[in-house]
CSV table of C-alpha atoms and ligand atoms in Angstrom, one decimal:
chain,number,residue,atom,x,y,z
A,913,MET,CA,23.3,-1.8,-22.2
A,914,GLN,CA,24.3,1.1,-24.8
A,915,LEU,CA,23.6,4.8,-24.1
A,916,ILE,CA,22.6,6.1,-27.2
A,917,PHE,CA,25.0,8.5,-27.3
A,918,GLU,CA,27.7,5.5,-27.7
A,919,LYS,CA,25.6,3.9,-30.6
A,920,SER,CA,25.9,7.1,-32.6
A,921,VAL,CA,27.6,6.7,-35.8
A,922,PRO,CA,28.9,10.1,-37.5
A,923,GLY,CA,26.7,10.8,-40.8
A,924,ARG,CA,24.2,8.0,-39.7
A,925,LYS,CA,20.6,9.5,-40.9
A,926,ALA,CA,16.8,8.4,-39.8
A,927,VAL,CA,14.9,10.7,-42.3
A,928,GLN,CA,16.1,12.4,-45.0
A,929,ILE,CA,14.8,16.2,-45.3
A,930,ASN,CA,14.7,17.4,-49.1
A,931,ALA,CA,15.1,21.1,-49.5
A,932,GLY,CA,11.9,22.9,-49.3
A,933,ASP,CA,10.9,26.3,-50.3
A,934,ALA,CA,11.4,27.6,-46.9
A,935,PRO,CA,13.7,30.0,-46.0
A,936,THR,CA,17.6,28.7,-45.3
A,937,LYS,CA,18.7,32.1,-43.9
A,938,ILE,CA,17.1,33.3,-40.8
A,939,ASN,CA,19.0,36.3,-39.2
A,940,ILE,CA,18.8,35.4,-35.6
A,941,LYS,CA,21.1,37.7,-33.2
A,942,LYS,CA,24.5,36.0,-32.3
A,943,GLN,CA,23.7,36.6,-28.9
A,944,PHE,CA,20.7,33.9,-29.0
A,945,LEU,CA,22.9,31.5,-31.5
A,946,ARG,CA,24.7,28.5,-29.7
A,947,ALA,CA,28.4,28.3,-29.2
A,948,GLU,CA,28.3,25.1,-30.5
A,949,ASP,CA,26.1,22.4,-32.2
A,950,PRO,CA,24.5,20.5,-30.3
A,951,ASP,CA,26.0,16.6,-29.4
A,952,LEU,CA,23.1,14.8,-31.1
A,953,PRO,CA,23.6,11.0,-31.7
A,954,GLU,CA,23.3,10.1,-35.2
A,955,LEU,CA,21.7,7.1,-36.0
A,956,SER,CA,19.1,5.5,-38.2
A,957,GLU,CA,15.4,4.5,-37.7
A,958,LEU,CA,15.7,1.2,-36.9
A,959,ASP,CA,18.5,1.7,-34.6
A,960,VAL,CA,16.1,4.3,-32.6
A,961,VAL,CA,13.5,1.7,-32.4
A,962,ARG,CA,15.6,-0.7,-31.5
A,963,HIS,CA,16.9,1.3,-28.8
A,964,PHE,CA,13.8,2.4,-27.1
A,965,THR,CA,12.0,-0.8,-27.7
A,966,GLU,CA,14.7,-2.6,-25.5
A,967,LEU,CA,15.0,0.5,-22.8
A,968,SER,CA,10.6,-0.2,-22.3
A,969,ARG,CA,11.7,-3.9,-22.2
A,970,LYS,CA,13.7,-2.9,-19.0
A,971,ASN,CA,10.8,-1.2,-17.2
A,972,PHE,CA,9.2,-3.0,-14.8
A,973,GLY,CA,5.3,-2.8,-13.7
A,974,VAL,CA,2.5,-4.7,-12.9
A,975,ASP,CA,1.6,-5.2,-16.0
A,976,THR,CA,5.0,-7.6,-16.4
A,977,ASN,CA,5.8,-8.8,-12.7
A,978,PHE,CA,4.8,-9.7,-9.2
A,979,TYR,CA,5.0,-5.7,-7.4
A,980,PRO,CA,4.4,-6.8,-3.8
A,981,LEU,CA,5.9,-3.2,-2.7
A,982,GLY,CA,3.9,-3.1,0.6
A,983,SER,CA,1.9,-0.2,1.1
A,984,CYS,CA,1.7,0.6,-2.4
A,985,THR,CA,-1.2,-1.2,-3.3
A,986,MET,CA,0.3,-2.3,-6.7
A,987,LYS,CA,-2.5,-4.1,-7.6
A,988,TYR,CA,-3.4,-5.0,-11.3
A,989,ASN,CA,-5.6,-2.6,-12.6
A,990,PRO,CA,-8.5,-3.7,-15.5
A,991,LYS,CA,-7.7,-2.1,-18.5
A,992,VAL,CA,-11.3,-1.4,-19.1
A,993,THR,CA,-11.0,1.5,-16.9
A,994,GLU,CA,-8.4,2.8,-19.1
A,995,LEU,CA,-10.5,2.3,-21.8
A,996,ILE,CA,-13.2,4.4,-20.9
A,997,ALA,CA,-10.6,7.3,-19.3
A,998,SER,CA,-9.7,7.2,-22.9
A,999,TYR,CA,-13.2,8.0,-24.4
A,1000,PRO,CA,-13.0,11.5,-26.3
A,1001,GLY,CA,-16.1,12.7,-24.2
A,1002,PHE,CA,-13.9,12.7,-21.3
A,1003,ALA,CA,-10.2,13.1,-22.5
A,1004,HIS,CA,-10.9,15.9,-24.2
A,1005,LEU,CA,-12.8,18.0,-21.9
A,1006,HIS,CA,-11.6,21.2,-21.7
A,1007,PRO,CA,-12.1,22.3,-17.6
A,1008,LEU,CA,-13.3,25.7,-18.8
A,1009,LEU,CA,-16.2,24.6,-20.9
A,1010,PRO,CA,-19.3,26.2,-19.1
A,1011,GLN,CA,-21.2,23.9,-17.0
A,1012,LEU,CA,-24.6,25.1,-17.7
A,1013,ARG,CA,-25.1,27.4,-20.6
A,1014,MET,CA,-25.2,26.7,-23.6
A,1015,GLY,CA,-23.2,23.6,-24.4
A,1016,GLY,CA,-23.2,22.7,-20.7
A,1017,MET,CA,-24.0,19.6,-21.2
A,1018,LEU,CA,-20.7,18.8,-22.5
A,1019,THR,CA,-19.9,18.6,-18.7
A,1020,GLN,CA,-22.8,17.4,-17.2
A,1021,GLY,CA,-21.8,14.2,-17.5
A,1022,ALA,CA,-18.3,14.5,-15.7
A,1023,LEU,CA,-20.0,16.2,-13.2
A,1024,GLN,CA,-22.4,13.6,-12.6
A,1025,VAL,CA,-19.4,11.3,-12.6
A,1026,LEU,CA,-17.7,13.3,-9.8
A,1027,HIS,CA,-21.1,13.5,-7.5
A,1028,GLU,CA,-21.6,9.8,-7.5
A,1029,THR,CA,-18.5,8.7,-6.4
A,1030,ASP,CA,-19.0,11.1,-3.7
A,1031,LEU,CA,-21.8,9.2,-3.1
A,1032,LEU,CA,-20.6,6.0,-3.7
A,1033,LEU,CA,-17.5,7.0,-1.5
A,1034,GLN,CA,-19.4,7.9,1.2
A,1035,GLU,CA,-21.4,4.4,1.4
A,1036,ILE,CA,-18.0,3.2,1.4
A,1037,THR,CA,-16.4,5.0,4.3
A,1038,GLY,CA,-19.2,6.1,6.7
A,1039,MET,CA,-18.4,9.8,6.1
A,1040,ASP,CA,-21.1,12.2,5.2
A,1041,GLY,CA,-19.5,14.0,1.7
A,1042,PHE,CA,-16.2,14.5,-0.1
A,1043,THR,CA,-13.9,16.8,-1.8
A,1044,MET,CA,-12.2,15.1,-5.1
A,1045,GLN,CA,-10.1,18.0,-5.5
A,1046,PRO,CA,-6.4,16.7,-3.3
A,1047,MET,CA,-4.6,15.0,-6.3
A,1048,ALA,CA,-2.1,12.5,-4.1
A,1049,GLY,CA,-3.1,10.7,-0.5
A,1050,SER,CA,-0.5,13.1,0.7
A,1051,HIS,CA,-2.2,16.4,-0.6
A,1052,GLY,CA,-5.3,14.6,0.7
A,1053,GLU,CA,-3.7,14.7,4.6
A,1054,LEU,CA,-2.7,18.3,3.9
A,1055,THR,CA,-6.7,19.3,3.0
A,1056,GLY,CA,-7.8,17.1,6.2
A,1057,ILE,CA,-5.3,18.9,8.4
A,1058,MET,CA,-6.5,22.2,7.5
A,1059,ILE,CA,-10.3,21.3,7.6
A,1060,ILE,CA,-9.4,20.3,10.9
A,1061,ALA,CA,-7.3,23.6,11.8
A,1062,ALA,CA,-10.4,25.2,10.3
A,1063,TYR,CA,-12.8,23.4,12.7
A,1064,HIS,CA,-10.4,24.6,15.5
A,1065,ALA,CA,-10.4,28.5,14.6
A,1066,ASP,CA,-14.0,28.7,14.2
A,1067,LYS,CA,-14.8,27.3,17.5
A,1068,GLY,CA,-11.8,29.4,19.1
A,1069,ASN,CA,-10.0,26.8,19.6
A,1070,GLU,CA,-6.2,27.2,20.6
A,1071,LYS,CA,-4.9,24.1,19.9
A,1072,THR,CA,-1.2,23.6,18.7
A,1073,THR,CA,-0.7,19.5,18.3
A,1074,ILE,CA,-1.4,16.9,16.2
A,1075,LEU,CA,-0.4,13.4,17.3
A,1076,VAL,CA,1.1,11.1,14.6
A,1077,PRO,CA,1.9,7.4,15.9
A,1078,ASP,CA,5.6,6.1,15.4
A,1079,SER,CA,4.7,3.5,12.3
A,1080,ALA,CA,2.7,6.1,10.3
A,1081,HIS,CA,3.8,6.8,6.7
A,1082,GLY,CA,6.4,9.4,6.7
A,1083,THR,CA,3.6,12.3,4.6
A,1084,ASN,CA,1.3,12.0,8.4
A,1085,PRO,CA,4.0,13.8,10.5
A,1086,ALA,CA,5.1,16.0,7.2
A,1087,SER,CA,1.3,16.9,6.4
A,1088,ALA,CA,0.3,18.0,10.1
A,1089,ALA,CA,3.9,20.0,10.3
A,1090,ILE,CA,3.4,22.0,6.7
A,1091,ALA,CA,-0.6,23.0,8.1
A,1092,GLY,CA,1.5,24.5,11.2
A,1093,TYR,CA,1.1,22.0,13.9
A,1094,LYS,CA,3.5,20.7,16.3
A,1095,VAL,CA,3.7,16.6,15.7
A,1096,VAL,CA,4.3,14.6,18.5
A,1097,SER,CA,5.0,11.2,18.0
A,1098,VAL,CA,2.8,8.0,19.9
A,1099,PRO,CA,5.0,4.7,20.2
A,1100,SER,CA,3.8,1.7,19.4
A,1101,ASN,CA,3.5,-1.1,21.9
A,1102,ASP,CA,5.2,-5.0,21.8
A,1103,LYS,CA,2.2,-6.1,19.8
A,1104,GLY,CA,3.3,-3.4,17.2
A,1105,VAL,CA,-0.3,-1.3,17.5
A,1106,MET,CA,-0.4,1.6,19.5
A,1107,ASP,CA,0.5,2.1,23.3
A,1108,MET,CA,-2.8,3.3,24.6
A,1109,GLU,CA,-1.3,4.0,28.0
A,1110,ALA,CA,1.2,6.4,26.1
A,1111,LEU,CA,-1.4,7.8,24.2
A,1112,LYS,CA,-3.5,8.5,27.4
A,1113,GLY,CA,-0.1,10.6,28.5
A,1114,LEU,CA,-0.2,12.3,25.5
A,1115,ILE,CA,-3.5,13.5,25.6
A,1116,ASN,CA,-4.2,17.2,26.7
A,1117,GLU,CA,-5.7,20.5,25.6
A,1118,ASP,CA,-3.4,21.3,23.2
A,1119,VAL,CA,-4.1,18.2,21.2
A,1120,ALA,CA,-6.6,19.8,18.0
A,1121,GLY,CA,-6.4,16.2,16.3
A,1122,LEU,CA,-4.5,12.3,15.9
A,1123,MET,CA,-3.8,10.6,12.4
A,1124,LEU,CA,-4.4,7.0,12.2
A,1125,THR,CA,-3.7,4.6,9.7
A,1126,CYS,CA,-5.7,1.5,10.3
A,1127,PRO,CA,-4.6,-1.2,9.7
A,1128,ASN,CA,-1.2,0.3,10.2
A,1129,THR,CA,1.7,0.1,8.1
A,1130,LEU,CA,2.8,-3.2,10.2
A,1131,GLY,CA,-0.4,-4.2,8.3
A,1132,LEU,CA,-2.2,-4.8,12.1
A,1133,PHE,CA,-5.6,-3.5,12.6
A,1134,ASN,CA,-5.6,-1.7,15.9
A,1135,PRO,CA,-8.5,-3.3,18.4
A,1136,HIS,CA,-8.6,0.1,20.5
A,1137,ILE,CA,-9.8,1.9,17.4
A,1138,LYS,CA,-13.4,3.6,19.7
A,1139,ASP,CA,-11.6,4.4,22.3
A,1140,ILE,CA,-8.7,6.2,20.7
A,1141,CYS,CA,-11.7,8.6,19.1
A,1142,ASP,CA,-13.1,8.3,22.3
A,1143,LEU,CA,-10.5,9.9,23.9
A,1144,ILE,CA,-9.6,12.3,21.2
A,1145,HIS,CA,-13.2,13.7,21.1
A,1146,ASP,CA,-13.4,14.1,25.0
A,1147,VAL,CA,-10.7,17.0,24.7
A,1148,ASP,CA,-12.3,17.9,21.2
A,1149,GLY,CA,-9.6,17.2,19.3
A,1150,LEU,CA,-10.8,15.2,15.9
A,1151,VAL,CA,-9.5,11.8,14.5
A,1152,TYR,CA,-8.0,11.6,10.9
A,1153,TYR,CA,-8.0,8.6,8.8
A,1154,ASP,CA,-5.2,7.7,6.7
A,1155,GLY,CA,-7.4,5.6,3.9
A,1156,ALA,CA,-4.6,4.8,1.7
A,1157,ASN,CA,-4.7,1.4,2.2
A,1158,LEU,CA,-8.2,0.6,2.4
A,1159,ASN,CA,-7.5,-1.7,0.3
A,1160,ALA,CA,-7.1,-3.9,3.7
A,1161,ILE,CA,-11.0,-2.8,4.8
A,1162,VAL,CA,-13.1,-1.9,1.9
A,1163,GLY,CA,-16.4,-3.5,1.9
A,1164,LYS,CA,-16.0,-5.0,5.5
A,1165,ALA,CA,-15.5,-1.9,8.0
A,1166,ARG,CA,-16.1,1.8,7.8
A,1167,PRO,CA,-13.7,4.4,9.2
A,1168,GLY,CA,-16.8,6.5,9.8
A,1169,ASP,CA,-18.6,3.8,12.1
A,1170,PHE,CA,-14.7,3.5,14.0
A,1171,GLY,CA,-15.5,7.3,15.0
A,1172,PHE,CA,-13.2,9.3,12.6
A,1173,ASP,CA,-14.2,12.6,11.3
A,1174,VAL,CA,-11.6,13.1,8.4
A,1175,VAL,CA,-10.9,10.6,6.1
A,1176,HIS,CA,-8.6,10.4,3.5
A,1177,LEU,CA,-8.3,7.7,0.3
A,1178,ASN,CA,-5.9,6.7,-2.4
A,1179,LEU,CA,-7.9,6.1,-5.5
A,1180,HIS,CA,-4.7,5.0,-7.0
A,1181,LYS,CA,-3.9,2.4,-4.4
A,1182,THR,CA,-7.4,0.9,-3.7
A,1183,PHE,CA,-9.6,1.6,-6.8
A,1184,ALA,CA,-7.6,0.9,-10.1
A,1185,THR,CA,-5.5,3.4,-11.1
A,1186,PRO,CA,-1.9,2.4,-12.5
A,1187,HIS,CA,0.4,4.4,-10.5
A,1188,GLY,CA,4.4,4.4,-9.2
A,1189,GLY,CA,7.0,7.2,-9.8
A,1190,GLY,CA,5.3,9.4,-8.5
A,1191,GLY,CA,1.7,9.7,-9.9
A,1192,PRO,CA,-0.9,10.1,-10.9
A,1193,GLY,CA,-3.2,10.2,-8.0
A,1194,ALA,CA,-6.0,11.3,-6.2
A,1195,GLY,CA,-6.8,12.0,-2.6
A,1196,PRO,CA,-10.2,12.5,-2.2
A,1197,VAL,CA,-10.8,13.6,1.4
A,1198,GLY,CA,-14.5,12.5,3.1
A,1199,VAL,CA,-15.8,14.3,6.4
A,1200,THR,CA,-18.7,14.4,8.9
A,1201,ARG,CA,-21.5,16.6,8.9
A,1202,PRO,CA,-20.4,19.4,11.1
A,1203,LEU,CA,-17.2,19.7,8.8
A,1204,LEU,CA,-18.5,19.5,5.3
A,1205,LYS,CA,-18.4,23.5,5.5
A,1206,TYR,CA,-14.8,23.2,5.4
A,1207,LEU,CA,-14.2,21.5,2.5
A,1208,PRO,CA,-12.0,23.2,-0.1
A,1209,VAL,CA,-14.0,25.1,-3.4
A,1210,SER,CA,-15.3,23.5,-5.4
A,1211,ILE,CA,-17.9,20.7,-4.7
A,1212,VAL,CA,-20.3,19.8,-7.5
A,1213,VAL,CA,-24.2,20.0,-6.1
A,1214,LYS,CA,-27.0,18.3,-7.5
A,1215,ARG,CA,-29.9,20.5,-8.3
A,1216,LYS,CA,-33.5,20.1,-7.8
A,1217,ASP,CA,-33.7,20.1,-11.7
A,1218,GLY,CA,-31.3,17.4,-11.9
A,1219,THR,CA,-28.4,18.9,-13.3
A,1220,TYR,CA,-25.2,19.1,-12.2
A,1221,ALA,CA,-23.3,22.2,-11.3
A,1222,LEU,CA,-19.9,23.8,-8.9
A,1223,GLU,CA,-20.4,25.1,-6.0
A,1224,TYR,CA,-18.3,28.2,-5.0
A,1225,GLU,CA,-20.1,29.8,-2.4
A,1226,MET,CA,-18.7,28.1,0.6
A,1227,LYS,CA,-17.7,30.7,3.0
A,1228,LYS,CA,-16.2,28.7,5.6
A,1229,SER,CA,-14.3,26.4,3.1
A,1230,ILE,CA,-10.6,26.2,3.6
A,1231,GLY,CA,-10.2,27.7,-0.1
A,1232,TYR,CA,-8.8,26.5,-3.1
A,1233,ILE,CA,-6.3,23.1,-3.1
A,1234,ALA,CA,-6.4,22.6,-6.8
A,1235,PRO,CA,-6.9,24.0,-9.9
A,1236,PHE,CA,-10.4,23.2,-11.6
A,1237,TYR,CA,-11.8,19.6,-10.9
A,1238,GLY,CA,-8.8,17.9,-9.1
A,1239,ASN,CA,-7.2,14.6,-11.3
A,1240,PHE,CA,-10.8,13.9,-13.0
A,1241,GLY,CA,-9.2,11.0,-14.9
A,1242,ILE,CA,-8.3,9.2,-11.7
A,1243,VAL,CA,-11.6,9.7,-10.2
A,1244,LEU,CA,-13.5,8.6,-13.4
A,1245,ARG,CA,-11.5,5.2,-13.3
A,1246,ALA,CA,-12.4,4.6,-9.6
A,1247,TYR,CA,-16.2,5.2,-10.5
A,1248,VAL,CA,-16.1,2.6,-13.1
A,1249,TYR,CA,-13.9,0.4,-10.8
A,1250,ILE,CA,-16.7,0.8,-8.1
A,1251,LEU,CA,-19.8,0.1,-10.2
A,1252,MET,CA,-17.9,-2.5,-11.9
A,1253,LEU,CA,-17.2,-4.5,-9.0
A,1254,GLY,CA,-20.2,-3.8,-6.7
A,1255,LYS,CA,-20.8,-4.3,-3.3
A,1256,GLU,CA,-19.7,-8.4,-3.7
A,1257,GLY,CA,-17.0,-7.2,-5.6
A,1258,LEU,CA,-15.7,-5.0,-3.4
A,1259,ILE,CA,-15.4,-7.1,-0.1
A,1260,ARG,CA,-13.6,-10.1,-2.0
A,1261,VAL,CA,-11.6,-7.2,-3.0
A,1262,SER,CA,-10.3,-7.2,0.9
A,1263,GLU,CA,-10.9,-10.6,1.3
A,1264,ASN,CA,-8.5,-11.7,-1.0
A,1265,ALA,CA,-5.9,-9.0,-0.1
A,1266,VAL,CA,-5.9,-10.1,3.6
A,1267,LEU,CA,-6.1,-14.2,2.8
A,1268,ASN,CA,-2.8,-13.5,0.1
A,1269,ALA,CA,-1.2,-11.7,3.1
A,1270,ASN,CA,-1.7,-14.3,5.6
A,1271,TYR,CA,-0.8,-16.9,3.0
A,1272,ILE,CA,2.6,-15.8,2.0
A,1273,LYS,CA,3.1,-14.9,6.4
A,1274,GLU,CA,2.6,-18.3,7.4
A,1275,LYS,CA,4.5,-19.8,4.5
A,1276,LEU,CA,7.7,-17.5,5.3
A,1277,LYS,CA,7.6,-17.5,8.8
A,1278,PRO,CA,10.0,-20.7,8.9
A,1279,TYR,CA,12.6,-18.7,6.9
A,1280,TYR,CA,12.7,-15.3,8.1
A,1281,LYS,CA,11.7,-13.1,11.2
A,1282,LEU,CA,8.1,-12.4,11.3
A,1283,ALA,CA,7.9,-8.9,13.1
A,1284,PHE,CA,4.5,-9.4,14.5
A,1285,GLU,CA,2.5,-12.6,15.4
A,1286,GLY,CA,-0.8,-13.1,14.5
A,1287,ILE,CA,-3.3,-12.2,11.9
A,1288,CYS,CA,-2.2,-9.5,9.6
A,1289,LYS,CA,-4.5,-7.5,7.2
A,1290,HIS,CA,-3.7,-6.6,3.4
A,1291,GLU,CA,0.4,-6.8,4.7
A,1292,CYS,CA,3.3,-8.5,6.6
A,1293,VAL,CA,6.1,-7.2,7.7
A,1294,PHE,CA,10.0,-9.9,8.1
A,1295,SER,CA,13.2,-9.0,8.9
A,1296,ILE,CA,16.3,-11.1,8.3
A,1297,THR,CA,17.0,-13.9,10.5
A,1298,LYS,CA,19.9,-13.6,13.6
A,1299,GLU,CA,21.6,-16.5,11.0
A,1300,MET,CA,21.4,-14.3,8.2
A,1301,ALA,CA,22.5,-11.2,10.6
A,1302,ASP,CA,25.3,-13.0,11.3
A,1303,LYS,CA,26.6,-14.2,7.7
A,1304,GLY,CA,26.8,-10.7,7.2
A,1305,ILE,CA,23.2,-10.5,5.7
A,1306,HIS,CA,20.9,-7.7,4.8
A,1307,THR,CA,17.4,-7.3,4.1
A,1308,MET,CA,18.7,-5.1,1.2
A,1309,ASP,CA,20.9,-8.3,-0.3
A,1310,VAL,CA,17.3,-10.3,0.0
A,1311,ALA,CA,15.8,-7.2,-1.9
A,1312,LYS,CA,18.3,-7.3,-4.6
A,1313,ALA,CA,18.4,-10.9,-5.2
A,1314,LEU,CA,14.9,-11.0,-5.9
A,1315,ILE,CA,15.5,-8.9,-8.7
A,1316,ASP,CA,16.9,-11.5,-10.3
A,1317,LYS,CA,14.4,-13.7,-9.6
A,1318,GLY,CA,12.1,-11.0,-11.7
A,1319,PHE,CA,9.9,-9.8,-8.7
A,1320,HIS,CA,9.7,-6.2,-7.5
A,1321,PRO,CA,11.4,-6.1,-3.9
A,1322,PRO,CA,8.9,-5.7,-0.6
A,1323,THR,CA,9.0,-2.1,0.7
A,1324,VAL,CA,12.8,-2.2,2.7
A,1325,TYR,CA,13.7,-0.8,5.8
A,1326,PHE,CA,9.9,0.9,6.2
A,1327,PRO,CA,8.5,0.6,8.5
A,1328,THR,CA,11.0,2.0,10.8
A,1329,ILE,CA,9.7,0.7,13.8
A,1330,VAL,CA,11.1,-2.8,12.9
A,1331,LYS,CA,14.9,-3.0,12.0
A,1332,GLU,CA,15.8,-4.4,8.4
A,1333,SER,CA,12.4,-4.4,7.7
A,1334,MET,CA,10.2,-6.0,4.5
A,1335,MET,CA,6.7,-4.9,3.8
A,1336,ILE,CA,5.1,-7.3,1.8
A,1337,GLU,CA,1.8,-6.7,0.0
A,1338,PRO,CA,0.6,-9.2,-2.5
A,1339,THR,CA,-2.5,-7.4,-3.1
A,1340,GLU,CA,-5.9,-9.6,-4.3
A,1341,THR,CA,-5.2,-9.5,-7.9
A,1342,GLU,CA,-2.2,-12.6,-7.5
A,1343,SER,CA,-3.0,-16.0,-8.4
A,1344,LYS,CA,-1.6,-18.9,-6.1
A,1345,GLU,CA,0.9,-19.8,-8.9
A,1346,THR,CA,2.3,-16.2,-8.9
A,1347,ILE,CA,2.0,-16.0,-5.1
A,1348,ASP,CA,4.1,-19.2,-4.8
A,1349,SER,CA,6.7,-18.8,-7.2
A,1350,PHE,CA,7.5,-15.4,-5.0
A,1351,ILE,CA,7.3,-18.0,-1.6
A,1352,GLN,CA,9.6,-20.5,-3.3
A,1353,ALA,CA,12.2,-17.3,-4.7
A,1354,MET,CA,11.9,-16.0,-0.9
A,1355,ILE,CA,12.9,-19.2,0.2
A,1356,GLU,CA,15.9,-20.2,-1.9
A,1357,ILE,CA,17.5,-16.8,-1.4
A,1358,ALA,CA,17.3,-17.5,2.4
A,1359,GLU,CA,18.9,-20.3,2.1
A,1360,LEU,CA,21.2,-18.8,0.0
A,1361,ALA,CA,21.9,-16.3,2.6
A,1362,LEU,CA,23.3,-18.7,5.0
A,1363,SER,CA,25.2,-21.4,2.3
A,1364,ASP,CA,27.0,-18.8,-0.1
A,1365,PRO,CA,26.9,-15.0,1.7
A,1366,GLU,CA,29.1,-13.7,-0.9
A,1367,LYS,CA,27.3,-14.8,-3.8
A,1368,LEU,CA,23.9,-13.3,-2.6
A,1369,LYS,CA,25.3,-10.0,-1.4
A,1370,ALA,CA,27.0,-9.6,-5.3
A,1371,ALA,CA,23.4,-9.5,-6.5
A,1372,PRO,CA,21.5,-8.4,-8.6
A,1373,VAL,CA,23.7,-9.6,-11.8
A,1374,THR,CA,20.9,-9.6,-14.4
A,1375,THR,CA,20.5,-5.5,-14.4
A,1376,PRO,CA,22.5,-3.2,-16.2
A,1377,VAL,CA,22.8,-1.3,-13.0
A,1378,THR,CA,23.6,-3.1,-10.0
A,1379,ARG,CA,23.7,-1.3,-6.8
A,1380,PRO,CA,23.8,2.7,-7.1
A,1381,ASP,CA,23.9,4.8,-4.3
A,1382,GLU,CA,20.5,4.9,-3.7
A,1383,THR,CA,20.7,8.1,-1.7
A,1384,SER,CA,22.6,10.0,-4.4
A,1385,ALA,CA,20.5,8.2,-7.2
A,1386,ALA,CA,17.3,9.5,-5.9
A,1387,ARG,CA,18.7,12.8,-4.7
A,1388,ASN,CA,20.9,13.8,-7.7
A,1389,LEU,CA,18.7,12.2,-10.4
A,1390,ASN,CA,20.8,12.4,-13.9
A,1391,VAL,CA,19.8,10.2,-16.2
A,1392,SER,CA,21.0,11.4,-19.4
A,1393,ASN,CA,24.8,10.1,-19.0
A,1394,PHE,CA,24.6,8.1,-15.9
A,1395,CYS,CA,27.7,5.8,-15.6
A,1396,PRO,CA,27.0,2.1,-14.3
A,1397,CYS,CA,30.9,2.0,-13.6
A,1398,GLY,CA,30.9,4.6,-11.0
B,1143,LIG,C1,0.7,5.7,0.0
B,1143,LIG,C2,0.3,6.2,1.8
B,1143,LIG,C3,0.4,7.7,1.4
B,1143,LIG,C4,1.0,8.7,0.6
B,1143,LIG,O1,0.0,8.9,-0.2
B,1143,LIG,P1,0.7,9.7,-2.0
B,1143,LIG,O2,-0.9,9.3,-2.7
B,1143,LIG,O3,1.8,8.9,-2.1
B,1143,LIG,O4,0.8,11.1,-1.7
B,1143,LIG,C5,0.0,8.0,2.9
B,1143,LIG,N1,-0.4,7.1,4.0
B,1143,LIG,C6,-0.3,5.9,3.5
B,1143,LIG,C7,-0.6,5.0,4.8
B,1143,LIG,C8,0.3,5.1,2.6
B,1143,LIG,O5,0.3,4.0,2.1
């Protein structure tokens, strides 16, 4: 596809602006004038419309294709949540509108949504109260670890360390480190879950807490979760639940019942917000009763007269972590989604998410190397077989070949504890037909890897850009004059 600059034809114009009565000569100091005219493309209106429509069609999204990007929960989000979030009464609310004084009724509905979402999330997770302020899962992690730090500071505990399993999402150690803690990694055992003996060896009085994802990034549920929580509590540590992937257990099990003290959820993953490319999101944090006083400012309270207000008088709070109300629109979508599905619907979410992942796991087992045997939860992890590796094939080649077949690749090379990993998360919203066609594509790729590895290594052949240097493409992003040739 040509760049818009390459399509430019000197002298071609889209709109003709007639000379009006506005002054054409304005005196601008020379130092503020640009040295040369800007290099703008010259095109007709139709050229422009075609160019941007073509570009938009190169966009890949859940609304166009299957997107099994492990741990990211790229599920279909019902359009009704978008519709309701676009209602002017919500979409046009200004964060500085008064809460209760004259005109306060304008914000009462929004405060009610925040308050009732808090109650719904309490019911879903078994926690005692939430903040809706954090704007991403990672932001929720930082908030949660700051709450853990506030708890220890309040008690005069001098603790220095947060334990994080080696399979954790990279944001876990990053959040703990930003909050000022030393991060100690806990190894996984040969079953893919936390090694209990190693954990026991690492627990001491310095431990402020442990961050755990369950099911973990291998899609495996840790059977010792209760024991782990007890061990950490024995040294007055707190246990943090990374609930970004609640999709796997929503409606079935509650982290609060396992013994977790702090939980974050990714509303944009589990509860219906289209996401990707870094946003938008919301990562509410829930805590147990003794930790409520440390929640960030402000929280919504319901008064005796039935009205809602924001509470700012929170002496032990960790303070402000986001302006105003957090990402209100995302919380609103989650509220609509939860009410729409109800208890039965949420249970079906996790049942189908887990069923779909296990179906893929069983069907692909003969063709790829399954990282860990047994039932998985919302995602399964494969790697390439030895036969493929012997032909010089890497997981990246499989991922690139999927693009040519119209599928988004799974998450690759993560979790890092599995070599050449592919983490597949189908989510609950895909039909059996779609999943079957993905399985078929994966099987064809596995066969091609052995019969014609060179052809596989040439993929993708259907995209404008084939194999950019992934690191520099991400670190030195330049979308204005990218040259696919080199
Ligand atoms: C996505 C994810 C996160 C981070 O969430 P963001 O909203 O992207 O910051 C943390 N942990 C796990 C397990 C995740 O899947």
